Amino acid sequence: MNSLILIYLVTIIHFVVTINKNRGHLKPFGSVGFLIDIKELDEEFPTVLELFTYYLPKSEPILSRQVLINDNHYFIWETDKKLENDVYGLSNTNIQVESFKSKQRQRIQMTFGEFLKRYGKEPLLFAYNVPTVLQKYLVVPKPLQCDIILEYFQSAILVINGINASPLMFGEDHDRLHCILRGNKRIVLVNTLKYPDVRKTILPKKGQHRGPPINPDKIDFDEFPAFANIDYHIANLKSGDCLFIPSSWIFQERTFENTISVIYNIKHHQALNIDINQLKNCSTYDATFTLDQIDWSAEPQTFRDVIMNLVNSKVKGFDKWQEIFSKHLSYDLSSDSEASAIFEEFYDIVDVDGDGEITTTEVERINGVHQHHITDLLYEMTKVINNKRKTSTPKPVDSEDNPSTQIIENDKETDEYLHLQNDKTDL
């Protein structure tokens, strides 16, 4: 009898210990565990000096409350009706949106007006560069208005979606200001510099096998032990708030109503080398300085731009694609067997039916594991090219008909919000 009681007590103790040890097991990402509120500033951004000499280099997030509410055009974002009525030409602007019906990601074209009527009722997402017609209604955030900072201002992404839970997202090359124009979000962040095993789980090193997909709605600590017993930083954002998300932090967001956000991407590695003396000479805040006044012409094309231009222009055949990519990279891929082999693998994956030609339909079918593989290949190809450029002088490529030929180091295209808003189990 005593032995049965002892076994019973041991079983109960083991059960209790197991529950306490893995409280967040099979629970949503960041819902249970060591939850830490992010430091907040009330109605002010960090100064340009604070952002670029403390928060960015020290990889510290900071939440600025209600910093947008006094912007001149803040009111037009209050409702879809105001947007359509107050922004001339918006309704007829053609856009590409993401559809997630039946867990199948598809890109579809429609007008902005049609999207605004449908996104609250259907699983639709718009996440792309702020359309030209809307740029004059967005004031450049105060810490980014310095001339020297504008050189490292990569892009401004407009995000419009209904109730949604994103996948785990990771941006190694960009710091972000994530600003809410309408609605509210809960964003959960983890510092992968503090927890390198989490980073390895999300982004394996070259040559290592990518593990099974992570479902952020049910984090399996048995399969992904790196996520147990770590700090989760929490930010509950509402209209008018902006959150600074440092590079190398993974994050997930949940929206609880129709929400409009703008994500301002900052080139991380370049920003680390800013001359502090130049920051001290930054001019005062200009409430009339809007996105349309920024000269984006010097920005290089992204791989996605190159791919979509090739498809839309109906450019056919491996050789022609390799030639265009060579011009984009200012590097002759055909003269480098290693880089050419990587590009050939990329081409073969995108060319789903293997007929030697890539079509719009095939590009639209890129998702899930294939998307991540393609991203890894393009990333690996740029690394190979950059490494060889440091040690040798490859055969140059005539690029006079392609002014946007600057290679982007560590250019992982799907780090942009649009390409990370996949089926939440893909990563």
Short mmCIF file of N, CA and C in Angstrom, two decimals, residues 107-255:
data_model
loop_
_atom_site.label_atom_id
_atom_site.label_comp_id
_atom_site.label_asym_id
_atom_site.label_seq_id
_atom_site.Cartn_x
_atom_site.Cartn_y
_atom_site.Cartn_z
N ARG A 107 -0.84 35.66 -55.37
CA ARG A 107 -0.82 37.08 -55.66
C ARG A 107 -1.90 37.37 -56.70
N ILE A 108 -2.74 38.35 -56.39
CA ILE A 108 -3.80 38.71 -57.33
C ILE A 108 -3.80 40.21 -57.52
N GLN A 109 -4.23 40.65 -58.69
CA GLN A 109 -4.30 42.08 -58.99
C GLN A 109 -5.72 42.58 -58.83
N MET A 110 -5.84 43.81 -58.32
CA MET A 110 -7.14 44.47 -58.21
C MET A 110 -6.88 45.95 -58.00
N THR A 111 -7.93 46.73 -58.01
CA THR A 111 -7.78 48.15 -57.71
C THR A 111 -7.76 48.34 -56.20
N PHE A 112 -7.22 49.48 -55.77
CA PHE A 112 -7.17 49.77 -54.33
C PHE A 112 -8.59 49.85 -53.77
N GLY A 113 -9.50 50.42 -54.54
CA GLY A 113 -10.88 50.52 -54.10
C GLY A 113 -11.51 49.16 -53.86
N GLU A 114 -11.25 48.21 -54.76
CA GLU A 114 -11.79 46.86 -54.60
C GLU A 114 -11.19 46.18 -53.37
N PHE A 115 -9.88 46.38 -53.17
CA PHE A 115 -9.22 45.80 -52.00
C PHE A 115 -9.83 46.31 -50.71
N LEU A 116 -10.07 47.62 -50.62
CA LEU A 116 -10.63 48.20 -49.40
C LEU A 116 -12.02 47.65 -49.11
N LYS A 117 -12.74 47.27 -50.13
CA LYS A 117 -14.07 46.70 -49.92
C LYS A 117 -14.01 45.24 -49.47
N ARG A 118 -12.90 44.54 -49.79
CA ARG A 118 -12.86 43.10 -49.57
C ARG A 118 -11.99 42.63 -48.41
N TYR A 119 -10.95 43.41 -48.03
CA TYR A 119 -9.95 42.85 -47.12
C TYR A 119 -10.48 42.55 -45.72
N GLY A 120 -11.57 43.23 -45.31
CA GLY A 120 -12.15 42.95 -44.00
C GLY A 120 -13.00 41.70 -43.98
N LYS A 121 -13.34 41.20 -45.17
CA LYS A 121 -14.21 40.02 -45.26
C LYS A 121 -13.47 38.78 -45.76
N GLU A 122 -12.34 38.99 -46.41
CA GLU A 122 -11.58 37.88 -46.99
C GLU A 122 -10.14 37.91 -46.46
N PRO A 123 -9.45 36.77 -46.52
CA PRO A 123 -8.05 36.73 -46.06
C PRO A 123 -7.11 37.37 -47.08
N LEU A 124 -7.14 38.71 -47.16
CA LEU A 124 -6.34 39.46 -48.11
C LEU A 124 -5.35 40.35 -47.36
N LEU A 125 -4.19 40.54 -47.94
CA LEU A 125 -3.14 41.36 -47.36
C LEU A 125 -2.51 42.23 -48.43
N PHE A 126 -2.38 43.53 -48.14
CA PHE A 126 -1.56 44.39 -48.99
C PHE A 126 -0.32 44.74 -48.20
N ALA A 127 0.84 44.45 -48.75
CA ALA A 127 2.12 44.77 -48.10
C ALA A 127 3.13 45.05 -49.19
N TYR A 128 3.34 46.33 -49.44
CA TYR A 128 4.25 46.71 -50.52
C TYR A 128 4.69 48.15 -50.29
N ASN A 129 5.64 48.62 -51.11
CA ASN A 129 6.07 50.00 -51.00
C ASN A 129 4.87 50.94 -51.03
N VAL A 130 4.92 51.99 -50.20
CA VAL A 130 3.80 52.93 -50.15
C VAL A 130 3.52 53.46 -51.55
N PRO A 131 2.30 53.28 -52.06
CA PRO A 131 1.99 53.77 -53.42
C PRO A 131 2.26 55.27 -53.53
N THR A 132 2.69 55.69 -54.70
CA THR A 132 3.03 57.09 -54.93
C THR A 132 1.89 58.02 -54.54
N VAL A 133 0.67 57.62 -54.82
CA VAL A 133 -0.48 58.48 -54.57
C VAL A 133 -0.69 58.73 -53.08
N LEU A 134 -0.11 57.89 -52.21
CA LEU A 134 -0.28 58.03 -50.76
C LEU A 134 0.94 58.63 -50.06
N GLN A 135 2.04 58.78 -50.78
CA GLN A 135 3.28 59.19 -50.11
C GLN A 135 3.20 60.58 -49.51
N LYS A 136 2.44 61.48 -50.10
CA LYS A 136 2.38 62.85 -49.57
C LYS A 136 1.53 62.94 -48.30
N TYR A 137 0.91 61.83 -47.91
CA TYR A 137 0.09 61.83 -46.70
C TYR A 137 0.80 61.18 -45.52
N LEU A 138 2.09 60.89 -45.68
CA LEU A 138 2.86 60.26 -44.60
C LEU A 138 4.10 61.10 -44.31
N VAL A 139 4.16 61.63 -43.09
CA VAL A 139 5.31 62.43 -42.66
C VAL A 139 6.46 61.49 -42.30
N VAL A 140 7.65 61.80 -42.76
CA VAL A 140 8.83 61.00 -42.42
C VAL A 140 9.05 61.09 -40.91
N PRO A 141 9.16 59.95 -40.21
CA PRO A 141 9.36 59.96 -38.75
C PRO A 141 10.54 60.84 -38.35
N LYS A 142 10.39 61.52 -37.25
CA LYS A 142 11.37 62.52 -36.80
C LYS A 142 12.82 62.00 -36.77
N PRO A 143 13.10 60.79 -36.24
CA PRO A 143 14.50 60.34 -36.19
C PRO A 143 15.11 60.03 -37.55
N LEU A 144 14.27 59.97 -38.60
CA LEU A 144 14.77 59.63 -39.94
C LEU A 144 14.93 60.85 -40.83
N GLN A 145 14.63 62.04 -40.33
CA GLN A 145 14.63 63.22 -41.19
C GLN A 145 16.01 63.82 -41.42
N CYS A 146 17.00 63.38 -40.69
CA CYS A 146 18.36 63.88 -40.87
C CYS A 146 18.90 63.47 -42.24
N ASP A 147 19.58 64.37 -42.94
CA ASP A 147 20.07 64.08 -44.29
C ASP A 147 20.94 62.83 -44.33
N ILE A 148 21.84 62.68 -43.37
CA ILE A 148 22.72 61.52 -43.37
C ILE A 148 21.94 60.23 -43.15
N ILE A 149 20.86 60.30 -42.38
CA ILE A 149 20.04 59.11 -42.12
C ILE A 149 19.26 58.70 -43.36
N LEU A 150 18.85 59.67 -44.15
CA LEU A 150 18.08 59.35 -45.35
C LEU A 150 18.86 58.46 -46.30
N GLU A 151 20.18 58.52 -46.23
CA GLU A 151 21.01 57.65 -47.07
C GLU A 151 20.84 56.18 -46.68
N TYR A 152 20.43 55.94 -45.45
CA TYR A 152 20.30 54.56 -44.95
C TYR A 152 18.84 54.15 -44.76
N PHE A 153 17.96 54.98 -45.29
CA PHE A 153 16.52 54.71 -45.24
C PHE A 153 16.20 53.82 -46.44
N GLN A 154 15.98 52.53 -46.19
CA GLN A 154 15.85 51.56 -47.28
C GLN A 154 14.51 51.65 -48.00
N SER A 155 13.41 51.65 -47.24
CA SER A 155 12.09 51.59 -47.87
C SER A 155 11.01 51.89 -46.85
N ALA A 156 9.83 52.20 -47.36
CA ALA A 156 8.64 52.38 -46.53
C ALA A 156 7.56 51.44 -47.06
N ILE A 157 7.17 50.48 -46.24
CA ILE A 157 6.21 49.45 -46.66
C ILE A 157 4.86 49.71 -46.02
N LEU A 158 3.83 49.83 -46.84
CA LEU A 158 2.47 49.99 -46.35
C LEU A 158 1.85 48.60 -46.17
N VAL A 159 1.24 48.37 -45.01
CA VAL A 159 0.64 47.07 -44.71
C VAL A 159 -0.81 47.27 -44.30
N ILE A 160 -1.72 46.63 -45.02
CA ILE A 160 -3.15 46.71 -44.70
C ILE A 160 -3.69 45.29 -44.63
N ASN A 161 -4.29 44.93 -43.52
CA ASN A 161 -4.83 43.58 -43.37
C ASN A 161 -5.94 43.56 -42.33
N GLY A 162 -6.73 42.48 -42.34
CA GLY A 162 -7.76 42.28 -41.34
C GLY A 162 -7.21 41.53 -40.15
N ILE A 163 -8.09 40.86 -39.41
CA ILE A 163 -7.66 40.07 -38.26
C ILE A 163 -6.70 38.99 -38.75
N ASN A 164 -5.55 38.88 -38.10
CA ASN A 164 -4.50 38.03 -38.66
C ASN A 164 -3.44 37.70 -37.63
N ALA A 165 -2.83 36.53 -37.77
CA ALA A 165 -1.64 36.17 -36.99
C ALA A 165 -0.53 35.86 -37.99
N SER A 166 0.57 36.58 -37.90
CA SER A 166 1.65 36.44 -38.87
C SER A 166 2.51 35.23 -38.53
N PRO A 167 3.37 34.81 -39.46
CA PRO A 167 4.40 33.82 -39.12
C PRO A 167 5.46 34.48 -38.25
N LEU A 168 6.45 33.69 -37.81
CA LEU A 168 7.61 34.28 -37.16
C LEU A 168 8.41 35.00 -38.23
N MET A 169 8.81 36.23 -37.94
CA MET A 169 9.53 37.03 -38.93
C MET A 169 10.89 37.42 -38.39
N PHE A 170 11.83 37.58 -39.32
CA PHE A 170 13.21 37.81 -38.91
C PHE A 170 13.88 38.71 -39.93
N GLY A 171 14.48 39.80 -39.47
CA GLY A 171 15.16 40.72 -40.37
C GLY A 171 16.58 40.95 -39.92
N GLU A 172 17.52 40.33 -40.60
CA GLU A 172 18.91 40.38 -40.18
C GLU A 172 19.62 41.63 -40.69
N ASP A 173 19.13 42.21 -41.77
CA ASP A 173 19.82 43.32 -42.40
C ASP A 173 19.15 44.67 -42.19
N HIS A 174 17.97 44.65 -41.59
CA HIS A 174 17.23 45.89 -41.43
C HIS A 174 16.76 46.09 -40.00
N ASP A 175 16.83 47.33 -39.53
CA ASP A 175 16.11 47.75 -38.34
C ASP A 175 14.81 48.36 -38.84
N ARG A 176 13.78 48.35 -37.99
CA ARG A 176 12.47 48.80 -38.45
C ARG A 176 11.82 49.75 -37.45
N LEU A 177 11.13 50.76 -38.00
CA LEU A 177 10.15 51.51 -37.24
C LEU A 177 8.79 51.05 -37.72
N HIS A 178 8.06 50.41 -36.83
CA HIS A 178 6.77 49.81 -37.18
C HIS A 178 5.69 50.72 -36.60
N CYS A 179 5.00 51.47 -37.45
CA CYS A 179 4.05 52.49 -37.01
C CYS A 179 2.62 52.10 -37.37
N ILE A 180 1.69 52.37 -36.45
CA ILE A 180 0.29 52.00 -36.64
C ILE A 180 -0.52 53.25 -36.97
N LEU A 181 -1.17 53.24 -38.12
CA LEU A 181 -2.02 54.35 -38.54
C LEU A 181 -3.48 54.12 -38.15
N ARG A 182 -3.86 52.85 -38.06
CA ARG A 182 -5.23 52.50 -37.66
C ARG A 182 -5.25 51.09 -37.08
N GLY A 183 -6.08 50.87 -36.07
CA GLY A 183 -6.21 49.54 -35.50
C GLY A 183 -5.26 49.32 -34.34
N ASN A 184 -5.02 48.05 -34.03
CA ASN A 184 -4.10 47.71 -32.95
C ASN A 184 -3.48 46.34 -33.19
N LYS A 185 -2.28 46.15 -32.64
CA LYS A 185 -1.53 44.91 -32.81
C LYS A 185 -0.84 44.54 -31.50
N ARG A 186 -0.61 43.28 -31.34
CA ARG A 186 0.27 42.79 -30.28
C ARG A 186 1.48 42.18 -30.97
N ILE A 187 2.66 42.71 -30.67
CA ILE A 187 3.89 42.21 -31.27
C ILE A 187 4.75 41.59 -30.19
N VAL A 188 5.20 40.37 -30.43
CA VAL A 188 6.06 39.64 -29.50
C VAL A 188 7.43 39.50 -30.15
N LEU A 189 8.48 39.85 -29.39
CA LEU A 189 9.84 39.84 -29.93
C LEU A 189 10.77 39.01 -29.06
N VAL A 190 11.78 38.40 -29.71
CA VAL A 190 12.84 37.67 -29.01
C VAL A 190 14.19 38.10 -29.58
N ASN A 191 15.11 38.38 -28.69
CA ASN A 191 16.45 38.83 -29.08
C ASN A 191 17.32 37.62 -29.39
N THR A 192 17.61 37.40 -30.68
CA THR A 192 18.41 36.23 -31.05
C THR A 192 19.90 36.43 -30.76
N LEU A 193 20.31 37.67 -30.48
CA LEU A 193 21.69 37.88 -30.05
C LEU A 193 21.89 37.31 -28.65
N LYS A 194 20.85 37.38 -27.84
CA LYS A 194 20.90 36.82 -26.49
C LYS A 194 20.66 35.32 -26.52
N TYR A 195 19.85 34.87 -27.48
CA TYR A 195 19.52 33.45 -27.58
C TYR A 195 19.92 32.93 -28.96
N PRO A 196 21.20 32.66 -29.17
CA PRO A 196 21.68 32.24 -30.49
C PRO A 196 21.08 30.93 -30.98
N ASP A 197 20.66 30.06 -30.05
CA ASP A 197 20.05 28.79 -30.47
C ASP A 197 18.70 29.04 -31.16
N VAL A 198 18.00 30.10 -30.75
CA VAL A 198 16.76 30.46 -31.43
C VAL A 198 17.07 30.89 -32.85
N ARG A 199 18.12 31.67 -32.98
CA ARG A 199 18.54 32.12 -34.32
C ARG A 199 18.88 30.92 -35.21
N LYS A 200 19.62 29.95 -34.66
CA LYS A 200 20.00 28.78 -35.45
C LYS A 200 18.78 27.97 -35.88
N THR A 201 17.75 27.98 -35.02
CA THR A 201 16.53 27.26 -35.36
C THR A 201 15.81 27.93 -36.52
N ILE A 202 15.76 29.26 -36.48
CA ILE A 202 15.07 30.03 -37.51
C ILE A 202 15.89 30.11 -38.80
N LEU A 203 17.20 30.35 -38.64
CA LEU A 203 18.06 30.57 -39.80
C LEU A 203 19.31 29.72 -39.68
N PRO A 204 19.25 28.45 -40.12
CA PRO A 204 20.41 27.56 -40.02
C PRO A 204 21.61 28.11 -40.79
N LYS A 205 22.79 27.75 -40.34
CA LYS A 205 24.00 28.16 -41.04
C LYS A 205 24.10 27.45 -42.39
N LYS A 206 24.92 28.01 -43.26
CA LYS A 206 25.09 27.44 -44.59
C LYS A 206 25.48 25.97 -44.48
N GLY A 207 24.78 25.14 -45.25
CA GLY A 207 25.08 23.71 -45.26
C GLY A 207 24.26 22.92 -44.27
N GLN A 208 23.65 23.60 -43.30
CA GLN A 208 22.83 22.90 -42.31
C GLN A 208 21.40 22.77 -42.82
N HIS A 209 20.77 21.68 -42.45
CA HIS A 209 19.41 21.39 -42.90
C HIS A 209 18.40 22.27 -42.17
N ARG A 210 17.49 22.88 -42.92
CA ARG A 210 16.41 23.63 -42.29
C ARG A 210 15.43 22.66 -41.66
N GLY A 211 15.12 22.84 -40.41
CA GLY A 211 14.26 21.93 -39.68
C GLY A 211 12.81 22.02 -40.10
N PRO A 212 11.94 21.29 -39.41
CA PRO A 212 10.51 21.31 -39.74
C PRO A 212 9.93 22.70 -39.45
N PRO A 213 8.80 23.03 -40.07
CA PRO A 213 8.21 24.36 -39.87
C PRO A 213 7.76 24.57 -38.43
N ILE A 214 7.81 25.82 -38.00
CA ILE A 214 7.39 26.20 -36.65
C ILE A 214 6.00 26.80 -36.74
N ASN A 215 5.09 26.29 -35.95
CA ASN A 215 3.74 26.83 -35.89
C ASN A 215 3.67 27.79 -34.71
N PRO A 216 3.63 29.12 -34.94
CA PRO A 216 3.64 30.07 -33.82
C PRO A 216 2.39 30.03 -32.96
N ASP A 217 1.34 29.34 -33.43
CA ASP A 217 0.16 29.18 -32.59
C ASP A 217 0.33 28.06 -31.57
N LYS A 218 1.27 27.16 -31.83
CA LYS A 218 1.53 26.04 -30.90
C LYS A 218 3.02 25.73 -30.94
N ILE A 219 3.80 26.44 -30.14
CA ILE A 219 5.24 26.22 -30.12
C ILE A 219 5.54 24.91 -29.39
N ASP A 220 6.10 23.97 -30.11
CA ASP A 220 6.42 22.65 -29.55
C ASP A 220 7.82 22.69 -28.94
N PHE A 221 7.88 22.75 -27.59
CA PHE A 221 9.17 22.83 -26.92
C PHE A 221 9.96 21.54 -27.03
N ASP A 222 9.28 20.43 -27.24
CA ASP A 222 10.01 19.16 -27.41
C ASP A 222 10.78 19.17 -28.73
N GLU A 223 10.14 19.72 -29.76
CA GLU A 223 10.77 19.77 -31.08
C GLU A 223 11.70 20.97 -31.22
N PHE A 224 11.34 22.07 -30.53
CA PHE A 224 12.13 23.30 -30.60
C PHE A 224 12.48 23.77 -29.19
N PRO A 225 13.38 23.07 -28.51
CA PRO A 225 13.70 23.40 -27.11
C PRO A 225 14.31 24.78 -26.93
N ALA A 226 14.84 25.36 -28.01
CA ALA A 226 15.46 26.68 -27.89
C ALA A 226 14.46 27.75 -27.48
N PHE A 227 13.16 27.49 -27.70
CA PHE A 227 12.14 28.48 -27.39
C PHE A 227 11.64 28.39 -25.96
N ALA A 228 12.09 27.40 -25.21
CA ALA A 228 11.68 27.27 -23.81
C ALA A 228 12.58 28.14 -22.93
N ASN A 229 11.99 28.71 -21.90
CA ASN A 229 12.75 29.47 -20.89
C ASN A 229 13.54 30.63 -21.47
N ILE A 230 12.90 31.40 -22.34
CA ILE A 230 13.54 32.59 -22.90
C ILE A 230 12.66 33.81 -22.61
N ASP A 231 13.24 34.98 -22.77
CA ASP A 231 12.50 36.23 -22.55
C ASP A 231 11.72 36.59 -23.80
N TYR A 232 10.44 36.90 -23.61
CA TYR A 232 9.60 37.42 -24.69
C TYR A 232 9.29 38.89 -24.38
N HIS A 233 9.61 39.77 -25.32
CA HIS A 233 9.32 41.19 -25.13
C HIS A 233 8.00 41.52 -25.83
N ILE A 234 7.13 42.21 -25.11
CA ILE A 234 5.76 42.41 -25.57
C ILE A 234 5.49 43.88 -25.84
N ALA A 235 4.82 44.16 -26.96
CA ALA A 235 4.37 45.53 -27.27
C ALA A 235 2.93 45.46 -27.77
N ASN A 236 2.04 46.12 -27.07
CA ASN A 236 0.65 46.25 -27.51
C ASN A 236 0.48 47.62 -28.14
N LEU A 237 0.38 47.62 -29.47
CA LEU A 237 0.36 48.87 -30.23
C LEU A 237 -1.05 49.29 -30.59
N LYS A 238 -1.30 50.59 -30.59
CA LYS A 238 -2.57 51.13 -31.06
C LYS A 238 -2.29 52.28 -32.01
N SER A 239 -3.34 52.81 -32.61
CA SER A 239 -3.18 53.87 -33.61
C SER A 239 -2.34 55.02 -33.06
N GLY A 240 -1.36 55.44 -33.83
CA GLY A 240 -0.51 56.55 -33.44
C GLY A 240 0.81 56.14 -32.82
N ASP A 241 0.98 54.83 -32.53
CA ASP A 241 2.21 54.33 -31.89
C ASP A 241 3.23 53.88 -32.94
N CYS A 242 4.51 53.93 -32.56
CA CYS A 242 5.60 53.40 -33.39
C CYS A 242 6.55 52.58 -32.53
N LEU A 243 6.91 51.41 -33.00
CA LEU A 243 7.81 50.51 -32.30
C LEU A 243 9.10 50.36 -33.10
N PHE A 244 10.23 50.60 -32.45
CA PHE A 244 11.52 50.33 -33.09
C PHE A 244 11.89 48.87 -32.84
N ILE A 245 12.05 48.10 -33.93
CA ILE A 245 12.42 46.68 -33.86
C ILE A 245 13.85 46.54 -34.39
N PRO A 246 14.80 46.21 -33.53
CA PRO A 246 16.19 46.08 -33.99
C PRO A 246 16.36 44.87 -34.91
N SER A 247 17.39 44.92 -35.74
CA SER A 247 17.71 43.75 -36.56
C SER A 247 18.09 42.61 -35.63
N SER A 248 17.99 41.40 -36.12
CA SER A 248 18.34 40.18 -35.38
C SER A 248 17.37 39.86 -34.25
N TRP A 249 16.24 40.55 -34.19
CA TRP A 249 15.16 40.15 -33.29
C TRP A 249 14.09 39.46 -34.13
N ILE A 250 13.67 38.27 -33.72
CA ILE A 250 12.52 37.65 -34.39
C ILE A 250 11.27 38.22 -33.75
N PHE A 251 10.21 38.26 -34.52
CA PHE A 251 8.97 38.81 -33.96
C PHE A 251 7.76 38.20 -34.67
N GLN A 252 6.64 38.28 -33.96
CA GLN A 252 5.37 37.87 -34.53
C GLN A 252 4.33 38.90 -34.14
N GLU A 253 3.42 39.16 -35.03
CA GLU A 253 2.37 40.13 -34.73
C GLU A 253 0.99 39.51 -34.89
N ARG A 254 0.07 39.99 -34.06
CA ARG A 254 -1.33 39.59 -34.14
C ARG A 254 -2.18 40.85 -34.22
N THR A 255 -3.00 40.93 -35.24
CA THR A 255 -3.90 42.06 -35.38
C THR A 255 -5.30 41.62 -34.97
#
